[in-house]
Coordinates of C-alpha atoms (C1' of nucleotides) in Angstrom, one line a residue:
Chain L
X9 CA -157.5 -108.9 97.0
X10 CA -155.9 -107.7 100.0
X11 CA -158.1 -104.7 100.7
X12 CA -160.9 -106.8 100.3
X13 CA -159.7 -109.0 102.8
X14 CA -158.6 -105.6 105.1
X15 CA -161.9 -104.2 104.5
X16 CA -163.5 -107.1 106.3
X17 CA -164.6 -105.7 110.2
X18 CA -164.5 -102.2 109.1
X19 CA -167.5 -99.8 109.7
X20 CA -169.8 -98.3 106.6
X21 CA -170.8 -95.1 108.3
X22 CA -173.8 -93.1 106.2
X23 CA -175.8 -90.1 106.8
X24 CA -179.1 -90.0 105.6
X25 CA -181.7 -87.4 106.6
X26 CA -180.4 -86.8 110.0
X27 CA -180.2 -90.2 110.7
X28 CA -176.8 -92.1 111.6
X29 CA -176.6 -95.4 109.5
X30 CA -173.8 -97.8 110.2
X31 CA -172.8 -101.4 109.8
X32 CA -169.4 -104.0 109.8
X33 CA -168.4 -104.8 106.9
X34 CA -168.8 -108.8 106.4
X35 CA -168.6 -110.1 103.2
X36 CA -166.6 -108.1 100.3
X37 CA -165.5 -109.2 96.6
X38 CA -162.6 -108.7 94.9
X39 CA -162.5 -107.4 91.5
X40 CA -158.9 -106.6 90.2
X41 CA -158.6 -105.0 86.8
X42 CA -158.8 -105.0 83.1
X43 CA -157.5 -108.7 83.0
X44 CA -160.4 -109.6 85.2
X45 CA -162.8 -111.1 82.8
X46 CA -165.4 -110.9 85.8
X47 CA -164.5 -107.2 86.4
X48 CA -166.6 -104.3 84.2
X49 CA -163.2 -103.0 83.7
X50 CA -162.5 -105.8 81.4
X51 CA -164.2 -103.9 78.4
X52 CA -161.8 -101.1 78.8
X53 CA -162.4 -97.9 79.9
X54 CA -166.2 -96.7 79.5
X55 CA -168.0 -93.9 80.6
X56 CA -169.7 -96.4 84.0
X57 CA -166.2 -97.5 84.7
X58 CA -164.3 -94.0 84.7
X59 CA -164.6 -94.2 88.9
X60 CA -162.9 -97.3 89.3
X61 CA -159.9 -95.6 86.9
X62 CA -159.6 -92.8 89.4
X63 CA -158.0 -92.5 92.5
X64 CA -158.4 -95.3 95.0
X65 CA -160.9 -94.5 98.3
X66 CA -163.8 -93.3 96.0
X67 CA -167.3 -95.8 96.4
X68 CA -167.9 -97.3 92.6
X69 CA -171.9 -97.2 92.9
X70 CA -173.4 -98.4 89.8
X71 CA -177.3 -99.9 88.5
X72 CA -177.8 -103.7 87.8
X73 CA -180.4 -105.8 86.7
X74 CA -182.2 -102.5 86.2
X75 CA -183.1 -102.0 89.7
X76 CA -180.3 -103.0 92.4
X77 CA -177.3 -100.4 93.0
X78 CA -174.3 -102.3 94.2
X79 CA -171.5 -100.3 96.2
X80 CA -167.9 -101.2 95.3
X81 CA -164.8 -99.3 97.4
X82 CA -162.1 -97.9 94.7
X83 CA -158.7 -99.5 95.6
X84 CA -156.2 -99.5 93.4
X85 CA -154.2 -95.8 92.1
X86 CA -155.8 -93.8 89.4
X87 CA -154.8 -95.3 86.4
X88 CA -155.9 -99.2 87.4
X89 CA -159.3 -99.7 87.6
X90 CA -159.5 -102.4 90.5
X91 CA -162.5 -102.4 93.2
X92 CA -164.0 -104.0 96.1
X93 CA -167.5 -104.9 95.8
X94 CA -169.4 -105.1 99.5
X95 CA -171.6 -107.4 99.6
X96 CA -173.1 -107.8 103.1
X97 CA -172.9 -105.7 106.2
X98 CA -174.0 -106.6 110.1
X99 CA -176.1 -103.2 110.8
X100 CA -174.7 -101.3 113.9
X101 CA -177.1 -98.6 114.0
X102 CA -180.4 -97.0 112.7
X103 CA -182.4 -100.7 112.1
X104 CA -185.2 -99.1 111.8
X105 CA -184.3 -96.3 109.2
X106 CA -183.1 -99.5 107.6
X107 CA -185.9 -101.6 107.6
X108 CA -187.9 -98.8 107.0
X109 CA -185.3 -97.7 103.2
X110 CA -185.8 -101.2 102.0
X111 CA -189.9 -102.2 102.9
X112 CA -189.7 -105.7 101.7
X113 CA -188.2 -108.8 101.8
X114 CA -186.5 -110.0 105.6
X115 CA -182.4 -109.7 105.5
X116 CA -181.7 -106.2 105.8
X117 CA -178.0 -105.7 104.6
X118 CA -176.8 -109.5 103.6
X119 CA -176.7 -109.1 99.9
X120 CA -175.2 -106.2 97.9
X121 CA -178.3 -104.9 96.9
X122 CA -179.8 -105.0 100.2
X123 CA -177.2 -102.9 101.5
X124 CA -177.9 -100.4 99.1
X125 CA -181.5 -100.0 99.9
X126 CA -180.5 -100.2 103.4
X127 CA -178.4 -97.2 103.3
X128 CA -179.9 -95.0 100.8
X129 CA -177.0 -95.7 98.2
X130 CA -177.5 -95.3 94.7
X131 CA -175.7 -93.8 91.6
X132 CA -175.7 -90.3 92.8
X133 CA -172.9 -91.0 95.6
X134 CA -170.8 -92.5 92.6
X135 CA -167.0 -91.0 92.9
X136 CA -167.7 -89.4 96.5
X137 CA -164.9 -90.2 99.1
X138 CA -164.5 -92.2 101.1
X139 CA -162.7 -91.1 103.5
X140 CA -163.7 -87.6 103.5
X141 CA -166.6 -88.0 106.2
X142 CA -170.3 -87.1 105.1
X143 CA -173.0 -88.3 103.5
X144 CA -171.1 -91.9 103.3
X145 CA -167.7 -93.0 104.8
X146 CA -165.3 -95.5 106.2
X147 CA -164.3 -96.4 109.7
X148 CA -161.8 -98.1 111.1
X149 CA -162.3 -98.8 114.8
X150 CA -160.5 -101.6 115.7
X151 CA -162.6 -104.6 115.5
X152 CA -161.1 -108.3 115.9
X153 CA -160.2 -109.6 112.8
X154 CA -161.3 -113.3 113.3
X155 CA -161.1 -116.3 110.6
X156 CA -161.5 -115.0 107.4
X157 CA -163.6 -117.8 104.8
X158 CA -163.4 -117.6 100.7
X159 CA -164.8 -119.0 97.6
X160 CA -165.7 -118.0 94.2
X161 CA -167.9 -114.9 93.4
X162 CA -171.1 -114.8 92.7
X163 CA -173.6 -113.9 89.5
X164 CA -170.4 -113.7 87.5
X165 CA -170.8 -117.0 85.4
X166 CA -170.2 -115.0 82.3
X167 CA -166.6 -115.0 83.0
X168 CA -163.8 -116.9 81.8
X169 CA -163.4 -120.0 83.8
X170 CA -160.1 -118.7 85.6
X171 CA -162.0 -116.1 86.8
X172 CA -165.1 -117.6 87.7
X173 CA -163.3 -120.2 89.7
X174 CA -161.0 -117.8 91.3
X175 CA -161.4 -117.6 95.3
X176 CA -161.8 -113.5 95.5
X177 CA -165.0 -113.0 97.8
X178 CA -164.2 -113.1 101.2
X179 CA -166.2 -113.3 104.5
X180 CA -166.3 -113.4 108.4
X181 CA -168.0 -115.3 110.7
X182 CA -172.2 -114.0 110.2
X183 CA -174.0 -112.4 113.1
Chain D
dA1 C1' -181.5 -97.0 66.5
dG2 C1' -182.0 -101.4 68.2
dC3 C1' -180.8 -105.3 71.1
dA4 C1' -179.2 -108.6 74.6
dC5 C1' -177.9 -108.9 79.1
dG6 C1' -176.6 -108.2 83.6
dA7 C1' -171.3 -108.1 90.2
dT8 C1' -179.8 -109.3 92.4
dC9 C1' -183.9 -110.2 95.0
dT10 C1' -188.5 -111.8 95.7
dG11 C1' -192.4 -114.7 95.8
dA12 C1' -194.6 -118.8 93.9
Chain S
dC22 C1' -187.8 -121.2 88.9
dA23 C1' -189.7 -116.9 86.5
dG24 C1' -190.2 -112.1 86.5
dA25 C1' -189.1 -107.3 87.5
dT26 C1' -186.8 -103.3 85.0
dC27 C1' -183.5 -100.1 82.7
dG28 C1' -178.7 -98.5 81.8
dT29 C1' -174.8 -100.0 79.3
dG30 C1' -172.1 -101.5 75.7
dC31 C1' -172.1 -103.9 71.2
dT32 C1' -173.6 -104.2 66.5
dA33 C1' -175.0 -101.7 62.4

DNA sequence: AGCACGATCTGA
DNA sequence: CAGATCGTGCTA
């Protein structure tokens, strides 16, 4: 909840082929434990959830709908599984390598799956950290802050209706 | 072993 | 609004 909300104006930093990939971080998701019916971590500990038991600062890159990674930001101490799922980015630098990753379709990193493309994330960057510098990293350069808007998440209508209703995706102001 | 179903995106 | 597409977790 409230690194999501901290996470909001910080810099995704990735190196891909000797190219310098970067955006801010604009829309994030909040996914808190094993009482979160919305949360994967709500079937207990599994063999896809073992990142998001281990020590906060690891990414929690996993597969959906058979073809879309998603890239979630570990956050709470090993022990609780609790993550941050970002879900768009304003690209700073390397457009083109961008638009290039992803081929088709127009946004380029608005949407979680997107941003994935985008950057050239997928499952084999699951449990890096995060804060250790290359191939994929976290910045913060001290970007205004600026009104921060919330809601429910999305895609998660399987969960229980406290859940579903709860107000845990947060987002800034779009470019 | 088999099955149902996604923390999505695209194009009609 | 349907289809793509496959790993995961549940049931047996």
């Amino acid at each position: 909840m409230i690194v999501a909300r901290e996470l909001l104006g910080k810099i995704v930093v990735r190196t891909w082929n000797e190219h310098l990939l970067s955006g801010v971080i604009s829309e994030t998701e909040a996914y808190l434990g094993e009482t979160d019916t919305a949360s994967h971590a709500s079937r207990g500990r599994t063999p896809r959830t073992q990142t998001m038991y281990g020590p906060p600062g690891r990414a929690y890159v996993y597969l959906v709908y058979g073809m879309f990674n998603m890239f979630n930001v570990v956050t709470e101490p090993e022990g609780v599984a609790s993550a941050v799922l970002i879900r768009g980015l304003q690209p700073l630098q390397g457009h083109e390598v961008m638009r290039e990753l992803r081929k088709s379709g127009k946004g380029l990193t608005d949407g979680p799956g997107k941003l994935c493309q985008a950057l050239a994330i997928d499952r084999t960057l699951n449990g890096i950290d995060l804060t250790a510098g290359q191939p994929l990293w976290i910045e913060d350069r001290n970007i205004k802050p600026g009104p921060i808007y919330s809601g429910p998440r999305i895609g998660i209508d399987y969960a229980g209706d406290h859940d579903r209703l709860a107000e845990r995706r947060f987002w800034i102001e779009k470019g």
